[in-house]
Amino acid sequence: MKGLLTEIRKCSVCKPFLPLGANPIISASPQSKIVLASQAPGKIAHRKSIAWDDPSGKRLREWLDVDEKTFYNPDNFAILPLGFCFPGKSKTGDLPPRPECAPLWHKKITDRFKNDPLYILIGNHSQTYYLRDKLTLTSRIQNFTEYLPHYFVLPHPSPVNHFWMNKNKWFETDVIPVLQNEIKKRLK
Ligand code: SF4
């Protein structure tokens, strides 16, 4: 795994399309128990070279009920976005992850996991890539138990998603306790 991560961190396959250049952000270990598959790092993550060190990450850790030390230990959590580099912005938000990235790298990484980890699929991009269905994010999350024990589907924890959170209050009352229980089981 170490050699592969070194190779990925030197990757510049889609550099011509990346407004701030290539800076692959990824963390994984053969012992990873849980995989966080999200979209792509934002501008803050690109600048800091750290994923989830922002309000979205704070909320994600609250949902998972873990502290930063537990979260950033790759033997616990692999951080595996669908695109490892910041893809740039559109008028409405961040661009989608670069399409070259996941097909090029994900299987090489996931083949090295030894513990049959739980994949937490955060947001539509990772869910569409891994589940290969045409359902909406809301309908997937309403039926989240159907994807267990291999996958757990979540919305993106970004504060800009507050409209979805307010409209779907059942998410925090019905889904989060089950998520926290799954995380506890995997980390024990
Ligand atoms: S997004 Fe992925 S494929 Fe593209 S340069 Fe970064 S690491 Fe390489």
Coordinates of N, CA and C and ligand atoms in Angstrom, one line a residue:
M1 N 0.8 -1.2 0.0 CA 0.0 0.0 0.0 C 0.9 1.3 0.0
K2 N 2.0 1.2 0.8 CA 2.8 2.4 0.9 C 3.3 2.9 -0.5
G3 N 3.8 1.9 -1.3 CA 4.4 2.3 -2.6 C 3.3 2.8 -3.5
L4 N 2.1 2.2 -3.4 CA 1.0 2.7 -4.2 C 0.6 4.1 -3.9
L5 N 0.5 4.4 -2.6 CA 0.2 5.8 -2.1 C 1.2 6.8 -2.6
T6 N 2.5 6.4 -2.6 CA 3.6 7.3 -3.1 C 3.4 7.5 -4.6
E7 N 3.0 6.5 -5.3 CA 2.8 6.6 -6.7 C 1.6 7.6 -7.0
I8 N 0.5 7.4 -6.2 CA -0.7 8.2 -6.4 C -0.3 9.7 -6.1
R9 N 0.5 9.9 -5.1 CA 0.8 11.3 -4.7 C 1.6 12.0 -5.7
K10 N 2.2 11.3 -6.6 CA 3.0 11.9 -7.7 C 2.1 12.0 -9.0
C11 N 0.9 11.6 -9.0 CA 0.0 11.5 -10.2 C -0.3 12.9 -10.7
S12 N -0.2 13.1 -12.0 CA -0.6 14.3 -12.6 C -1.4 14.1 -13.9
V13 N -2.1 13.0 -13.9 CA -2.8 12.5 -15.2 C -3.7 13.6 -15.7
C14 N -4.5 14.3 -14.8 CA -5.4 15.3 -15.3 C -5.0 16.7 -14.9
K15 N -3.7 16.9 -14.8 CA -3.2 18.2 -14.4 C -3.7 19.4 -15.3
P16 N -3.8 19.1 -16.7 CA -4.3 20.2 -17.5 C -5.7 20.7 -17.2
F17 N -6.4 19.9 -16.5 CA -7.8 20.3 -16.2 C -8.0 20.9 -14.7
L18 N -6.9 20.9 -14.0 CA -6.9 21.2 -12.5 C -6.5 22.7 -12.4
P19 N -7.4 23.6 -12.0 CA -7.0 25.0 -11.9 C -5.9 25.3 -10.9
L20 N -5.8 24.5 -9.9 CA -4.7 24.8 -8.9 C -3.6 23.7 -8.9
G21 N -3.6 22.9 -9.9 CA -2.6 21.9 -10.1 C -3.0 20.6 -9.3
A22 N -2.2 19.6 -9.5 CA -2.4 18.3 -8.9 C -1.9 18.3 -7.4
N23 N -2.8 17.9 -6.5 CA -2.4 17.7 -5.1 C -3.2 16.5 -4.6
P24 N -2.9 15.3 -4.9 CA -3.8 14.2 -4.5 C -3.9 14.1 -3.0
I25 N -5.1 14.0 -2.5 CA -5.3 13.9 -1.0 C -6.0 12.5 -0.8
I26 N -5.3 11.7 -0.1 CA -5.8 10.3 0.1 C -5.1 9.8 1.3
S27 N -5.7 8.9 2.0 CA -5.2 8.2 3.2 C -5.7 6.8 3.3
A28 N -4.9 5.8 3.4 CA -5.4 4.5 3.5 C -4.3 3.6 4.1
S29 N -4.8 2.4 4.6 CA -3.8 1.4 5.1 C -4.4 0.1 4.8
P30 N -3.6 -1.0 4.7 CA -4.2 -2.3 4.5 C -5.2 -2.7 5.6
Q31 N -5.0 -2.1 6.8 CA -5.9 -2.4 7.9 C -7.1 -1.5 8.0
S32 N -7.3 -0.6 7.1 CA -8.5 0.3 7.2 C -9.8 -0.5 7.5
K33 N -10.5 0.0 8.4 CA -11.8 -0.7 8.8 C -13.0 -0.1 8.1
I34 N -12.9 1.2 7.8 CA -14.0 2.0 7.2 C -13.4 2.8 6.1
V35 N -14.1 2.9 5.0 CA -13.6 3.7 3.8 C -14.6 4.9 3.7
L36 N -14.1 6.1 3.7 CA -14.9 7.3 3.4 C -14.7 7.6 2.0
A37 N -15.7 7.3 1.2 CA -15.7 7.6 -0.3 C -16.6 8.8 -0.5
S38 N -16.0 9.9 -0.8 CA -16.8 11.2 -1.0 C -16.6 11.7 -2.4
Q39 N -16.7 13.0 -2.6 CA -16.6 13.5 -4.0 C -15.1 13.8 -4.3
A40 N -14.7 15.0 -4.0 CA -13.3 15.4 -4.3 C -12.9 16.5 -3.3
P41 N -11.7 16.7 -2.9 CA -11.3 17.7 -2.0 C -11.7 19.1 -2.5
G42 N -12.1 20.0 -1.5 CA -12.4 21.3 -1.9 C -11.2 22.2 -1.8
K43 N -11.4 23.5 -2.0 CA -10.2 24.4 -2.1 C -9.4 24.4 -0.8
I44 N -10.2 24.4 0.4 CA -9.5 24.5 1.7 C -8.7 23.2 1.9
A45 N -9.2 22.1 1.5 CA -8.5 20.8 1.7 C -7.2 20.8 0.8
H46 N -7.4 21.4 -0.4 CA -6.3 21.5 -1.4 C -5.2 22.3 -0.8
R47 N -5.5 23.5 -0.2 CA -4.5 24.4 0.4 C -3.8 23.7 1.6
K48 N -4.6 23.1 2.4 CA -4.0 22.5 3.7 C -3.5 21.1 3.4
S49 N -3.8 20.5 2.3 CA -3.4 19.1 2.0 C -4.0 18.2 3.1
I50 N -5.1 18.5 3.7 CA -5.8 17.7 4.7 C -7.3 17.6 4.3
A51 N -7.8 16.4 4.2 CA -9.2 16.3 3.9 C -10.1 16.5 5.2
W52 N -11.2 17.0 5.1 CA -12.2 17.0 6.1 C -11.8 17.9 7.3
D53 N -10.9 18.8 7.1 CA -10.5 19.7 8.2 C -11.2 21.0 8.1
D54 N -12.5 20.9 8.1 CA -13.4 22.1 7.8 C -14.8 21.8 8.5
P55 N -15.7 22.7 8.3 CA -17.0 22.5 9.0 C -17.7 21.2 8.5
S56 N -17.5 20.8 7.2 CA -18.1 19.5 6.8 C -17.5 18.4 7.6
G57 N -16.2 18.4 7.8 CA -15.5 17.3 8.5 C -15.9 17.3 10.0
K58 N -16.2 18.5 10.5 CA -16.6 18.5 11.9 C -18.0 17.8 12.1
R59 N -18.9 18.1 11.1 CA -20.2 17.5 11.2 C -20.1 16.0 10.9
L60 N -19.2 15.6 9.9 CA -19.1 14.2 9.6 C -18.6 13.5 10.9
R61 N -17.7 14.0 11.6 CA -17.2 13.3 12.8 C -18.3 13.3 13.9
E62 N -19.1 14.3 13.9 CA -20.3 14.2 14.9 C -21.2 13.1 14.5
W63 N -21.5 13.0 13.2 CA -22.4 11.9 12.7 C -21.8 10.5 13.0
L64 N -20.4 10.4 12.8 CA -19.8 9.1 13.1 C -19.5 8.9 14.6
D65 N -19.6 10.0 15.4 CA -19.3 9.9 16.8 C -17.9 9.5 17.1
V66 N -16.9 10.1 16.4 CA -15.5 9.8 16.6 C -14.7 11.2 16.8
D67 N -13.6 11.1 17.5 CA -12.8 12.3 17.6 C -11.8 12.4 16.5
E68 N -11.0 13.5 16.4 CA -10.1 13.7 15.3 C -9.0 12.6 15.2
K69 N -8.5 12.2 16.4 CA -7.4 11.3 16.5 C -7.9 9.9 15.8
T70 N -9.1 9.5 16.2 CA -9.6 8.2 15.6 C -9.8 8.4 14.1
F71 N -10.4 9.6 13.8 CA -10.8 9.8 12.4 C -9.6 9.8 11.4
Y72 N -8.5 10.4 11.9 CA -7.3 10.6 11.0 C -6.3 9.4 11.1
N73 N -6.7 8.3 11.8 CA -5.8 7.1 11.8 C -6.2 6.2 10.7
P74 N -5.4 6.1 9.6 CA -5.8 5.3 8.5 C -6.1 3.8 8.8
D75 N -5.6 3.3 9.9 CA -6.0 1.9 10.3 C -7.5 1.9 10.7
N76 N -8.0 3.0 11.0 CA -9.5 3.1 11.2 C -10.2 3.5 9.9
F77 N -9.9 4.7 9.4 CA -10.6 5.3 8.3 C -9.7 5.5 7.1
A78 N -10.0 4.9 6.0 CA -9.4 5.3 4.7 C -10.1 6.5 4.1
I79 N -9.4 7.5 3.7 CA -10.1 8.7 3.0 C -9.9 8.6 1.5
L80 N -10.9 8.2 0.8 CA -10.8 7.8 -0.6 C -11.9 8.5 -1.4
P81 N -11.6 9.8 -1.7 CA -12.6 10.5 -2.5 C -12.6 10.0 -4.0
L82 N -13.7 10.3 -4.7 CA -13.8 9.8 -6.1 C -12.8 10.5 -7.0
G83 N -12.4 11.7 -6.6 CA -11.2 12.4 -7.3 C -10.3 12.9 -6.2
F84 N -9.0 12.6 -6.3 CA -8.1 12.9 -5.2 C -7.6 14.4 -5.2
C85 N -7.9 15.1 -6.3 CA -7.4 16.5 -6.5 C -8.6 17.4 -6.6
F86 N -8.4 18.7 -6.1 CA -9.5 19.7 -6.2 C -9.7 19.9 -7.7
P87 N -11.0 19.8 -8.1 CA -11.3 19.8 -9.6 C -11.6 21.2 -10.1
G88 N -11.7 22.2 -9.2 CA -12.1 23.6 -9.6 C -13.5 23.9 -9.3
K89 N -14.0 25.1 -9.6 CA -15.3 25.5 -9.2 C -16.1 25.9 -10.5
S90 N -17.4 25.7 -10.4 CA -18.4 26.2 -11.4 C -19.1 27.3 -10.7
K91 N -20.1 27.9 -11.4 CA -20.9 29.0 -10.8 C -21.7 28.5 -9.6
T92 N -22.0 27.2 -9.6 CA -22.9 26.8 -8.5 C -22.2 26.0 -7.4
G93 N -20.9 25.8 -7.5 CA -20.1 25.1 -6.5 C -19.0 24.4 -7.1
D94 N -18.4 23.4 -6.3 CA -17.3 22.7 -6.8 C -17.7 21.8 -8.0
L95 N -16.7 21.7 -9.0 CA -17.0 20.8 -10.1 C -17.0 19.3 -9.6
P96 N -17.6 18.4 -10.4 CA -17.5 17.0 -10.0 C -16.1 16.5 -10.0
P97 N -15.8 15.4 -9.3 CA -14.5 14.8 -9.3 C -14.0 14.5 -10.7
R98 N -12.7 14.6 -11.0 CA -12.3 14.3 -12.3 C -12.6 12.8 -12.7
P99 N -13.2 12.6 -13.8 CA -13.6 11.2 -14.1 C -12.5 10.2 -14.3
E100 N -11.2 10.7 -14.5 CA -10.1 9.8 -14.7 C -9.7 9.1 -13.4
C101 N -10.0 9.7 -12.3 CA -9.3 9.3 -11.1 C -9.8 7.9 -10.5
A102 N -11.1 7.8 -10.2 CA -11.5 6.6 -9.5 C -11.3 5.3 -10.4
P103 N -11.6 5.4 -11.7 CA -11.3 4.2 -12.5 C -9.8 3.8 -12.5
L104 N -9.0 4.8 -12.4 CA -7.5 4.6 -12.5 C -7.0 4.0 -11.2
W105 N -7.5 4.5 -10.0 CA -6.9 4.2 -8.8 C -7.7 3.4 -7.8
H106 N -9.0 3.5 -7.8 CA -9.7 3.0 -6.6 C -9.5 1.5 -6.5
K107 N -9.6 0.7 -7.5 CA -9.6 -0.8 -7.4 C -8.2 -1.2 -6.9
K108 N -7.2 -0.5 -7.4 CA -5.8 -0.8 -6.9 C -5.7 -0.6 -5.4
I109 N -6.4 0.3 -4.9 CA -6.3 0.6 -3.4 C -7.2 -0.4 -2.7
T110 N -8.5 -0.5 -3.2 CA -9.4 -1.4 -2.4 C -9.0 -2.9 -2.4
D111 N -8.3 -3.3 -3.5 CA -7.8 -4.7 -3.5 C -6.8 -5.0 -2.4
R112 N -6.2 -3.9 -1.8 CA -5.2 -4.1 -0.8 C -5.8 -4.1 0.6
F113 N -7.1 -3.8 0.8 CA -7.7 -3.8 2.1 C -7.9 -5.3 2.6
K114 N -7.5 -5.5 3.8 CA -7.5 -6.9 4.3 C -8.8 -7.2 5.2
N115 N -9.5 -6.2 5.6 CA -10.5 -6.4 6.6 C -12.0 -6.3 6.1
D116 N -12.2 -6.4 4.8 CA -13.5 -6.2 4.2 C -14.2 -5.0 4.9
P117 N -13.7 -3.8 4.6 CA -14.2 -2.6 5.3 C -15.6 -2.2 4.9
L118 N -16.2 -1.4 5.8 CA -17.5 -0.8 5.5 C -17.2 0.5 4.6
Y119 N -17.9 0.6 3.5 CA -17.7 1.7 2.6 C -18.8 2.7 3.0
I120 N -18.4 3.9 3.4 CA -19.4 5.0 3.6 C -19.4 5.8 2.4
L121 N -20.5 5.8 1.7 CA -20.6 6.5 0.4 C -21.3 7.9 0.7
I122 N -20.5 8.9 0.6 CA -20.9 10.3 1.0 C -21.3 11.1 -0.3
G123 N -22.6 11.3 -0.5 CA -23.0 12.1 -1.6 C -23.2 11.3 -2.9
N124 N -23.8 12.0 -3.8 CA -24.3 11.3 -5.1 C -23.2 10.7 -5.9
H125 N -22.0 11.4 -6.0 CA -21.0 10.9 -6.9 C -20.4 9.6 -6.5
S126 N -20.2 9.4 -5.3 CA -19.6 8.1 -4.8 C -20.7 7.0 -4.9
Q127 N -21.9 7.4 -4.6 CA -23.0 6.4 -4.6 C -23.3 5.9 -6.0
T128 N -23.3 6.8 -7.0 CA -23.5 6.4 -8.3 C -22.3 5.6 -8.8
Y129 N -21.1 5.9 -8.4 CA -20.0 5.1 -8.9 C -20.0 3.7 -8.3
Y130 N -20.2 3.6 -7.0 CA -20.1 2.3 -6.4 C -21.4 1.4 -6.5
L131 N -22.6 2.1 -6.5 CA -23.8 1.3 -6.5 C -24.4 1.1 -8.0
R132 N -23.9 2.0 -8.9 CA -24.3 1.8 -10.3 C -25.8 1.8 -10.5
D133 N -26.5 2.6 -9.7 CA -28.0 2.6 -9.9 C -28.4 4.0 -10.4
K134 N -29.7 4.2 -10.6 CA -30.2 5.6 -11.1 C -31.1 6.2 -10.0
L135 N -31.0 5.7 -8.8 CA -31.9 6.3 -7.7 C -31.5 7.7 -7.3
T136 N -32.4 8.4 -6.7 CA -32.0 9.7 -6.1 C -31.3 9.4 -4.8
L137 N -30.5 10.4 -4.4 CA -29.8 10.3 -3.1 C -30.8 10.1 -1.9
T138 N -31.9 10.9 -2.0 CA -32.8 10.7 -0.9 C -33.4 9.3 -0.8
S139 N -33.8 8.8 -1.9 CA -34.4 7.4 -1.9 C -33.4 6.4 -1.4
R140 N -32.1 6.6 -1.8 CA -31.1 5.6 -1.3 C -31.0 5.7 0.2
I141 N -31.0 6.9 0.7 CA -30.8 7.1 2.2 C -32.1 6.6 2.9
Q142 N -33.2 6.8 2.3 CA -34.4 6.3 3.0 C -34.4 4.8 3.1
N143 N -33.7 4.2 2.2 CA -33.6 2.7 2.2 C -32.2 2.2 2.5
F144 N -31.6 3.0 3.4 CA -30.1 2.7 3.7 C -29.8 1.3 4.2
T145 N -30.8 0.7 4.9 CA -30.5 -0.7 5.4 C -30.2 -1.7 4.3
E146 N -30.8 -1.4 3.1 CA -30.6 -2.4 2.0 C -29.2 -2.5 1.5
Y147 N -28.4 -1.5 1.8 CA -27.0 -1.5 1.4 C -26.0 -2.1 2.4
L148 N -26.5 -2.3 3.6 CA -25.6 -2.9 4.6 C -25.5 -4.4 4.4
P149 N -24.5 -5.0 4.8 CA -23.4 -4.5 5.7 C -22.2 -4.0 4.9
H150 N -22.3 -3.9 3.6 CA -21.1 -3.5 2.8 C -21.0 -2.0 2.7
Y151 N -22.2 -1.3 2.5 CA -22.2 0.1 2.2 C -23.1 0.8 3.2
F152 N -22.7 2.1 3.5 CA -23.6 3.0 4.3 C -23.7 4.3 3.5
V153 N -24.9 4.6 3.1 CA -25.1 5.8 2.2 C -25.4 7.0 3.1
L154 N -24.7 8.1 2.8 CA -25.0 9.4 3.5 C -25.1 10.6 2.6
P155 N -25.7 11.6 3.0 CA -25.6 12.9 2.2 C -24.3 13.5 2.5
H156 N -23.9 14.5 1.7 CA -22.7 15.3 2.1 C -23.0 16.1 3.3
P157 N -22.0 16.1 4.3 CA -22.3 16.9 5.5 C -22.0 18.4 5.4
S158 N -21.9 18.9 4.3 CA -21.6 20.3 4.1 C -22.7 21.2 4.7
P159 N -22.4 22.3 5.3 CA -23.4 23.2 5.8 C -24.3 23.7 4.7
V160 N -23.8 23.7 3.4 CA -24.7 24.2 2.4 C -25.9 23.2 2.1
N161 N -25.8 22.0 2.7 CA -26.9 21.0 2.6 C -28.0 21.2 3.6
H162 N -28.0 22.3 4.3 CA -28.9 22.5 5.5 C -30.4 22.4 5.0
F163 N -30.7 22.7 3.7 CA -32.0 22.6 3.2 C -32.5 21.2 3.2
W164 N -31.6 20.3 2.7 CA -31.9 18.8 2.7 C -32.1 18.3 4.1
M165 N -31.2 18.7 5.0 CA -31.3 18.3 6.4 C -32.6 18.7 7.1
N166 N -33.0 20.0 6.8 CA -34.3 20.5 7.4 C -35.5 19.8 6.8
K167 N -35.4 19.4 5.6 CA -36.5 18.8 4.9 C -36.6 17.3 5.3
N168 N -35.5 16.7 5.7 CA -35.5 15.3 5.9 C -35.0 15.0 7.4
K169 N -35.8 15.5 8.3 CA -35.4 15.4 9.7 C -35.3 13.9 10.2
W170 N -35.9 13.0 9.5 CA -35.8 11.6 9.9 C -34.3 11.1 9.8
F171 N -33.5 11.8 9.0 CA -32.1 11.4 8.8 C -31.4 11.4 10.1
E172 N -31.5 12.5 10.9 CA -30.7 12.6 12.1 C -31.3 11.7 13.2
T173 N -32.7 11.5 13.2 CA -33.3 10.6 14.3 C -33.2 9.1 14.0
D174 N -33.3 8.8 12.7 CA -33.4 7.3 12.3 C -32.1 6.7 11.8
V175 N -31.4 7.6 11.0 CA -30.2 7.0 10.3 C -28.9 7.1 11.2
I176 N -28.7 8.3 11.7 CA -27.5 8.5 12.5 C -27.2 7.5 13.6
P177 N -28.2 7.2 14.4 CA -28.0 6.2 15.5 C -27.5 4.9 14.9
V178 N -28.1 4.5 13.8 CA -27.6 3.2 13.2 C -26.2 3.3 12.7
L179 N -25.9 4.5 12.1 CA -24.5 4.7 11.6 C -23.5 4.6 12.8
Q180 N -23.9 5.3 13.9 CA -22.9 5.3 15.0 C -22.7 3.9 15.6
N181 N -23.8 3.1 15.5 CA -23.7 1.7 16.0 C -22.8 0.9 15.1
E182 N -22.9 1.1 13.8 CA -22.1 0.4 12.8 C -20.6 0.8 13.0
I183 N -20.3 2.1 13.2 CA -19.0 2.5 13.4 C -18.4 1.9 14.6
K184 N -19.1 1.9 15.7 CA -18.6 1.3 17.0 C -18.2 -0.1 16.8
K185 N -19.1 -0.9 16.1 CA -18.8 -2.3 15.8 C -17.5 -2.5 15.1
R186 N -17.3 -1.6 14.0 CA -16.1 -1.8 13.2 C -14.9 -1.4 13.9
L187 N -15.0 -0.4 14.8 CA -13.7 0.1 15.5 C -13.4 -0.6 16.7
K188 N -14.2 -1.5 17.2 CA -13.9 -2.1 18.5 C -12.7 -3.1 18.4
Ligands
SF4_1 S1 -7.5 13.8 -9.8 FE1 -6.6 11.7 -9.6 S2 -6.1 11.1 -11.7 FE2 -6.3 13.3 -11.7 S3 -4.2 14.1 -11.2 FE3 -5.3 13.9 -9.3 S4 -4.7 11.9 -8.5 FE4 -4.2 11.9 -10.7

